[in-house]
Amino acid sequence: MPDARKNDLSRVEALIFDVFGTVVNWRDSIIVEVSKAAAEHGMPEGDWGRFADEWRAWYGKSTRELSSGEGHWRLVDEIHREKLDVLLAEYGLADVMSEEAKVDINRAWHRLDGWPDSPSGLRRLKSKFIIATASNGNLALLVNMAKHADLPWDAVMSPDVYGAYKPSPKVYQNASKLLGLNTDQVMMVAAHTGDLEASARQGLATAFVYRPLERGADNLVEMPDTSAFDISATDFNDLADQLGCD
């Protein structure tokens, strides 16, 4: 991978963000939603952490396949519903939940809560930079999530906008073009090193944000080697400090 530290950060005008895990706490949010729905349908006990993890793993597998050109194109809402139906059957909930209830629980991904620093940190970053999503979530999902979690994006970009799934180079190239910028004027912000490595190969600056609780308090994410990235931050307010935001 290129030495991202050679980037001239004074050229950066926009920050684009991975969302699931970087901006929002998907796992705890899904556990809350699924456990509530299950209890309402007669199942107060269950391994809802495992449910959330398996649901998320299917998303990851499916989007990686689509990024490499495998399978038929579909949005993340559809990908989520594919696995939800499998999980509901496995947990004995498929026959007791109405279609309306299934649609609602699938939309739990539209209602994910942000990390505590996300609204305030993003507003500080927005005071100096364009801030936009660069997520694999579909447009409606990301717009609804922004309303729910008070995320003040300047632009919401998604696979149904830029026509590809991460880590395809098209995501980082097209996101920059849509903002009217060259790739060296854009910084990718993510809690996942693979996302940053893929964006760096397209000439973007990179900022790692550490989210140790993404996989739960009992399964802390280890701090990776971040020496290849331009910035390593503990949260969005730390990132704002390092980038000279008020």
Short mmCIF file of C-alpha atoms in Angstrom, two decimals:
data_model
loop_
_atom_site.label_atom_id
_atom_site.label_comp_id
_atom_site.label_asym_id
_atom_site.label_seq_id
_atom_site.Cartn_x
_atom_site.Cartn_y
_atom_site.Cartn_z
CA MET A 1 0.00 0.00 0.00
CA PRO A 2 1.23 3.55 -0.71
CA ASP A 3 2.74 5.55 2.12
CA ALA A 4 -0.34 7.55 3.10
CA ARG A 5 1.81 9.85 5.24
CA LYS A 6 3.02 11.55 2.04
CA ASN A 7 -0.43 13.13 1.64
CA ASP A 8 -0.56 16.88 1.94
CA LEU A 9 -3.41 17.28 4.42
CA SER A 10 -3.61 21.00 3.67
CA ARG A 11 -5.27 19.98 0.38
CA VAL A 12 -8.07 18.06 2.07
CA GLU A 13 -11.47 19.68 1.63
CA ALA A 14 -13.82 16.78 2.35
CA LEU A 15 -14.03 13.88 4.75
CA ILE A 16 -15.96 10.77 3.70
CA PHE A 17 -16.95 8.27 6.35
CA ASP A 18 -17.49 4.60 6.73
CA VAL A 19 -20.68 4.44 8.81
CA PHE A 20 -21.40 1.00 10.33
CA GLY A 21 -19.06 0.71 13.31
CA THR A 22 -17.26 3.98 12.63
CA VAL A 23 -20.16 6.41 13.14
CA VAL A 24 -22.86 4.18 14.63
CA ASN A 25 -22.91 1.39 17.19
CA TRP A 26 -24.63 -1.21 15.02
CA ARG A 27 -24.24 -4.23 17.34
CA ASP A 28 -25.77 -2.84 20.52
CA SER A 29 -28.51 -1.12 18.52
CA ILE A 30 -29.48 -4.35 16.75
CA ILE A 31 -29.43 -6.34 19.99
CA VAL A 32 -31.86 -3.87 21.57
CA GLU A 33 -34.22 -3.93 18.58
CA VAL A 34 -34.19 -7.70 18.09
CA SER A 35 -34.57 -8.56 21.77
CA LYS A 36 -37.54 -6.19 22.06
CA ALA A 37 -39.25 -7.64 18.98
CA ALA A 38 -38.61 -11.21 20.14
CA ALA A 39 -40.06 -10.50 23.59
CA GLU A 40 -43.16 -8.99 21.99
CA HIS A 41 -43.59 -12.27 20.11
CA GLY A 42 -43.24 -14.58 23.08
CA MET A 43 -39.47 -15.14 23.18
CA PRO A 44 -37.94 -13.07 26.01
CA GLU A 45 -34.66 -15.02 26.06
CA GLY A 46 -32.15 -15.60 23.26
CA ASP A 47 -28.57 -15.11 22.18
CA TRP A 48 -29.24 -11.80 20.51
CA GLY A 49 -25.55 -10.94 20.31
CA ARG A 50 -25.01 -14.00 18.14
CA PHE A 51 -28.10 -13.03 16.11
CA ALA A 52 -26.63 -9.55 15.47
CA ASP A 53 -23.18 -10.92 14.63
CA GLU A 54 -24.51 -13.46 12.12
CA TRP A 55 -26.75 -10.85 10.52
CA ARG A 56 -23.80 -8.51 10.15
CA ALA A 57 -21.53 -11.27 8.83
CA TRP A 58 -23.96 -11.99 5.98
CA TYR A 59 -23.92 -8.32 5.04
CA GLY A 60 -20.11 -8.39 4.92
CA LYS A 61 -19.96 -11.56 2.84
CA SER A 62 -22.61 -10.36 0.40
CA THR A 63 -21.16 -6.89 -0.18
CA ARG A 64 -17.68 -8.32 -0.72
CA GLU A 65 -19.10 -10.65 -3.37
CA LEU A 66 -20.91 -7.79 -5.07
CA SER A 67 -17.76 -5.68 -4.96
CA SER A 68 -15.91 -8.40 -6.86
CA GLY A 69 -18.68 -8.71 -9.46
CA GLU A 70 -20.29 -11.89 -8.11
CA GLY A 71 -24.04 -12.32 -7.71
CA HIS A 72 -26.98 -10.15 -8.77
CA TRP A 73 -26.98 -6.49 -7.72
CA ARG A 74 -29.12 -5.69 -4.72
CA LEU A 75 -29.24 -3.06 -2.01
CA VAL A 76 -28.29 -3.62 1.61
CA ASP A 77 -31.93 -3.57 2.72
CA GLU A 78 -32.46 -6.61 0.49
CA ILE A 79 -29.28 -8.27 1.72
CA HIS A 80 -30.37 -7.74 5.31
CA ARG A 81 -33.81 -9.23 4.63
CA GLU A 82 -32.29 -12.36 3.08
CA LYS A 83 -30.46 -13.20 6.30
CA LEU A 84 -33.22 -11.97 8.59
CA ASP A 85 -35.63 -14.56 7.19
CA VAL A 86 -33.05 -17.30 7.80
CA LEU A 87 -32.36 -16.14 11.36
CA LEU A 88 -36.02 -15.76 12.29
CA ALA A 89 -36.64 -19.33 11.17
CA GLU A 90 -33.61 -20.56 13.11
CA TYR A 91 -34.78 -18.81 16.29
CA GLY A 92 -38.38 -19.98 15.96
CA LEU A 93 -39.78 -16.54 15.21
CA ALA A 94 -40.62 -16.80 11.51
CA ASP A 95 -44.14 -18.20 12.00
CA VAL A 96 -45.14 -15.91 14.87
CA MET A 97 -44.10 -12.60 13.31
CA SER A 98 -46.30 -10.85 10.76
CA GLU A 99 -44.83 -9.53 7.53
CA GLU A 100 -45.28 -6.03 8.93
CA ALA A 101 -43.22 -6.97 11.98
CA LYS A 102 -40.50 -8.50 9.81
CA VAL A 103 -40.30 -5.36 7.67
CA ASP A 104 -40.02 -3.26 10.82
CA ILE A 105 -37.21 -5.33 12.34
CA ASN A 106 -35.34 -5.27 9.02
CA ARG A 107 -35.50 -1.49 9.24
CA ALA A 108 -33.71 -1.63 12.60
CA TRP A 109 -30.61 -0.91 10.53
CA HIS A 110 -32.21 2.46 9.68
CA ARG A 111 -32.42 3.25 13.41
CA LEU A 112 -28.88 2.62 14.61
CA ASP A 113 -27.60 4.84 17.42
CA GLY A 114 -24.44 6.87 16.97
CA TRP A 115 -21.42 6.61 19.21
CA PRO A 116 -21.61 9.26 21.96
CA ASP A 117 -19.11 11.53 20.19
CA SER A 118 -20.63 11.24 16.72
CA PRO A 119 -23.06 14.21 16.62
CA SER A 120 -20.73 16.67 18.35
CA GLY A 121 -17.59 15.47 16.60
CA LEU A 122 -19.18 15.53 13.17
CA ARG A 123 -20.44 19.07 13.72
CA ARG A 124 -16.94 20.21 14.61
CA LEU A 125 -15.52 18.53 11.50
CA LYS A 126 -18.33 20.00 9.39
CA SER A 127 -17.28 23.50 10.46
CA LYS A 128 -14.08 23.12 8.40
CA PHE A 129 -14.74 20.32 5.89
CA ILE A 130 -17.45 18.85 3.71
CA ILE A 131 -18.58 15.69 5.50
CA ALA A 132 -20.30 12.86 3.65
CA THR A 133 -20.98 9.17 3.91
CA ALA A 134 -19.07 6.56 1.94
CA SER A 135 -21.00 3.56 3.18
CA ASN A 136 -22.30 0.32 1.74
CA GLY A 137 -25.70 1.12 3.22
CA ASN A 138 -28.35 2.16 0.70
CA LEU A 139 -29.51 5.76 0.42
CA ALA A 140 -32.83 5.43 2.25
CA LEU A 141 -31.15 3.55 5.10
CA LEU A 142 -28.47 6.22 5.52
CA VAL A 143 -30.91 9.13 5.33
CA ASN A 144 -33.20 7.57 7.93
CA MET A 145 -30.24 6.74 10.15
CA ALA A 146 -29.00 10.32 9.94
CA LYS A 147 -32.40 11.61 11.09
CA HIS A 148 -32.54 9.07 13.92
CA ALA A 149 -28.99 9.54 15.21
CA ASP A 150 -28.61 13.30 14.57
CA LEU A 151 -25.82 12.94 12.01
CA PRO A 152 -25.32 16.27 10.20
CA TRP A 153 -24.06 15.09 6.81
CA ASP A 154 -23.53 17.54 3.97
CA ALA A 155 -24.08 14.69 1.50
CA VAL A 156 -25.25 11.10 1.69
CA MET A 157 -23.51 8.84 -0.80
CA SER A 158 -24.22 5.14 -1.14
CA PRO A 159 -23.93 2.25 -3.63
CA ASP A 160 -27.15 3.34 -5.32
CA VAL A 161 -25.44 6.73 -5.88
CA TYR A 162 -21.87 5.80 -6.81
CA GLY A 163 -22.70 2.40 -8.32
CA ALA A 164 -20.35 0.10 -6.42
CA TYR A 165 -19.67 -1.55 -3.08
CA LYS A 166 -16.54 -1.11 -1.01
CA PRO A 167 -13.73 -1.93 -1.37
CA SER A 168 -14.16 -1.38 -5.10
CA PRO A 169 -11.94 1.49 -6.33
CA LYS A 170 -15.06 2.97 -7.94
CA VAL A 171 -16.43 3.89 -4.50
CA TYR A 172 -13.53 6.16 -3.58
CA GLN A 173 -13.08 7.54 -7.09
CA ASN A 174 -16.78 8.24 -7.67
CA ALA A 175 -17.34 9.68 -4.21
CA SER A 176 -14.57 12.20 -4.87
CA LYS A 177 -15.97 13.06 -8.31
CA LEU A 178 -19.47 13.53 -6.93
CA LEU A 179 -18.07 16.10 -4.52
CA GLY A 180 -16.24 17.86 -7.36
CA LEU A 181 -12.84 17.02 -5.90
CA ASN A 182 -9.71 15.10 -6.77
CA THR A 183 -8.98 12.07 -4.63
CA ASP A 184 -6.06 13.84 -2.93
CA GLN A 185 -8.53 16.45 -1.68
CA VAL A 186 -10.56 13.83 0.17
CA MET A 187 -9.88 11.96 3.40
CA MET A 188 -11.44 8.59 4.19
CA VAL A 189 -12.40 8.16 7.85
CA ALA A 190 -12.97 4.62 9.13
CA ALA A 191 -12.57 2.28 12.07
CA HIS A 192 -11.58 -0.54 9.70
CA THR A 193 -8.08 -0.74 8.28
CA GLY A 194 -9.19 -2.50 5.09
CA ASP A 195 -11.37 0.44 4.14
CA LEU A 196 -8.49 2.85 4.68
CA GLU A 197 -6.02 0.70 2.76
CA ALA A 198 -8.41 0.50 -0.22
CA SER A 199 -8.98 4.27 -0.21
CA ALA A 200 -5.26 5.02 0.12
CA ARG A 201 -4.61 3.01 -3.03
CA GLN A 202 -6.85 5.51 -4.84
CA GLY A 203 -4.91 8.50 -3.51
CA LEU A 204 -7.16 9.52 -0.60
CA ALA A 205 -5.80 10.69 2.72
CA THR A 206 -6.70 8.41 5.61
CA ALA A 207 -7.85 8.75 9.22
CA PHE A 208 -8.31 5.77 11.53
CA VAL A 209 -10.79 6.15 14.39
CA TYR A 210 -10.59 3.53 17.13
CA ARG A 211 -13.92 1.94 18.12
CA PRO A 212 -12.96 -0.74 20.67
CA LEU A 213 -16.59 -1.57 21.52
CA GLU A 214 -17.79 -2.29 17.98
CA ARG A 215 -17.98 -6.04 18.61
CA GLY A 216 -19.22 -5.70 22.20
CA ALA A 217 -17.76 -5.05 25.64
CA ASP A 218 -16.82 -8.73 26.01
CA ASN A 219 -14.98 -8.83 22.68
CA LEU A 220 -12.96 -5.64 22.50
CA VAL A 221 -11.38 -4.72 19.20
CA GLU A 222 -7.60 -4.67 19.51
CA MET A 223 -5.83 -1.51 18.44
CA PRO A 224 -4.26 -2.23 15.02
CA ASP A 225 -1.04 -0.89 13.58
CA THR A 226 -2.04 2.52 12.23
CA SER A 227 1.41 3.73 11.20
CA ALA A 228 0.48 3.69 7.50
CA PHE A 229 -2.38 6.16 7.95
CA ASP A 230 -2.22 9.93 8.09
CA ILE A 231 -4.09 10.22 11.37
CA SER A 232 -5.04 7.87 14.19
CA ALA A 233 -7.74 9.19 16.53
CA THR A 234 -9.59 7.96 19.60
CA ASP A 235 -12.91 9.47 18.49
CA PHE A 236 -14.33 12.20 16.27
CA ASN A 237 -13.54 14.99 18.70
CA ASP A 238 -9.92 13.86 18.82
CA LEU A 239 -9.95 13.80 15.00
CA ALA A 240 -11.36 17.33 14.98
CA ASP A 241 -8.59 18.47 17.33
CA GLN A 242 -5.91 16.95 15.11
CA LEU A 243 -7.41 18.58 12.02
CA GLY A 244 -7.56 22.01 13.65
CA CYS A 245 -11.35 22.30 13.92
CA ASP A 246 -12.96 24.66 16.42
#
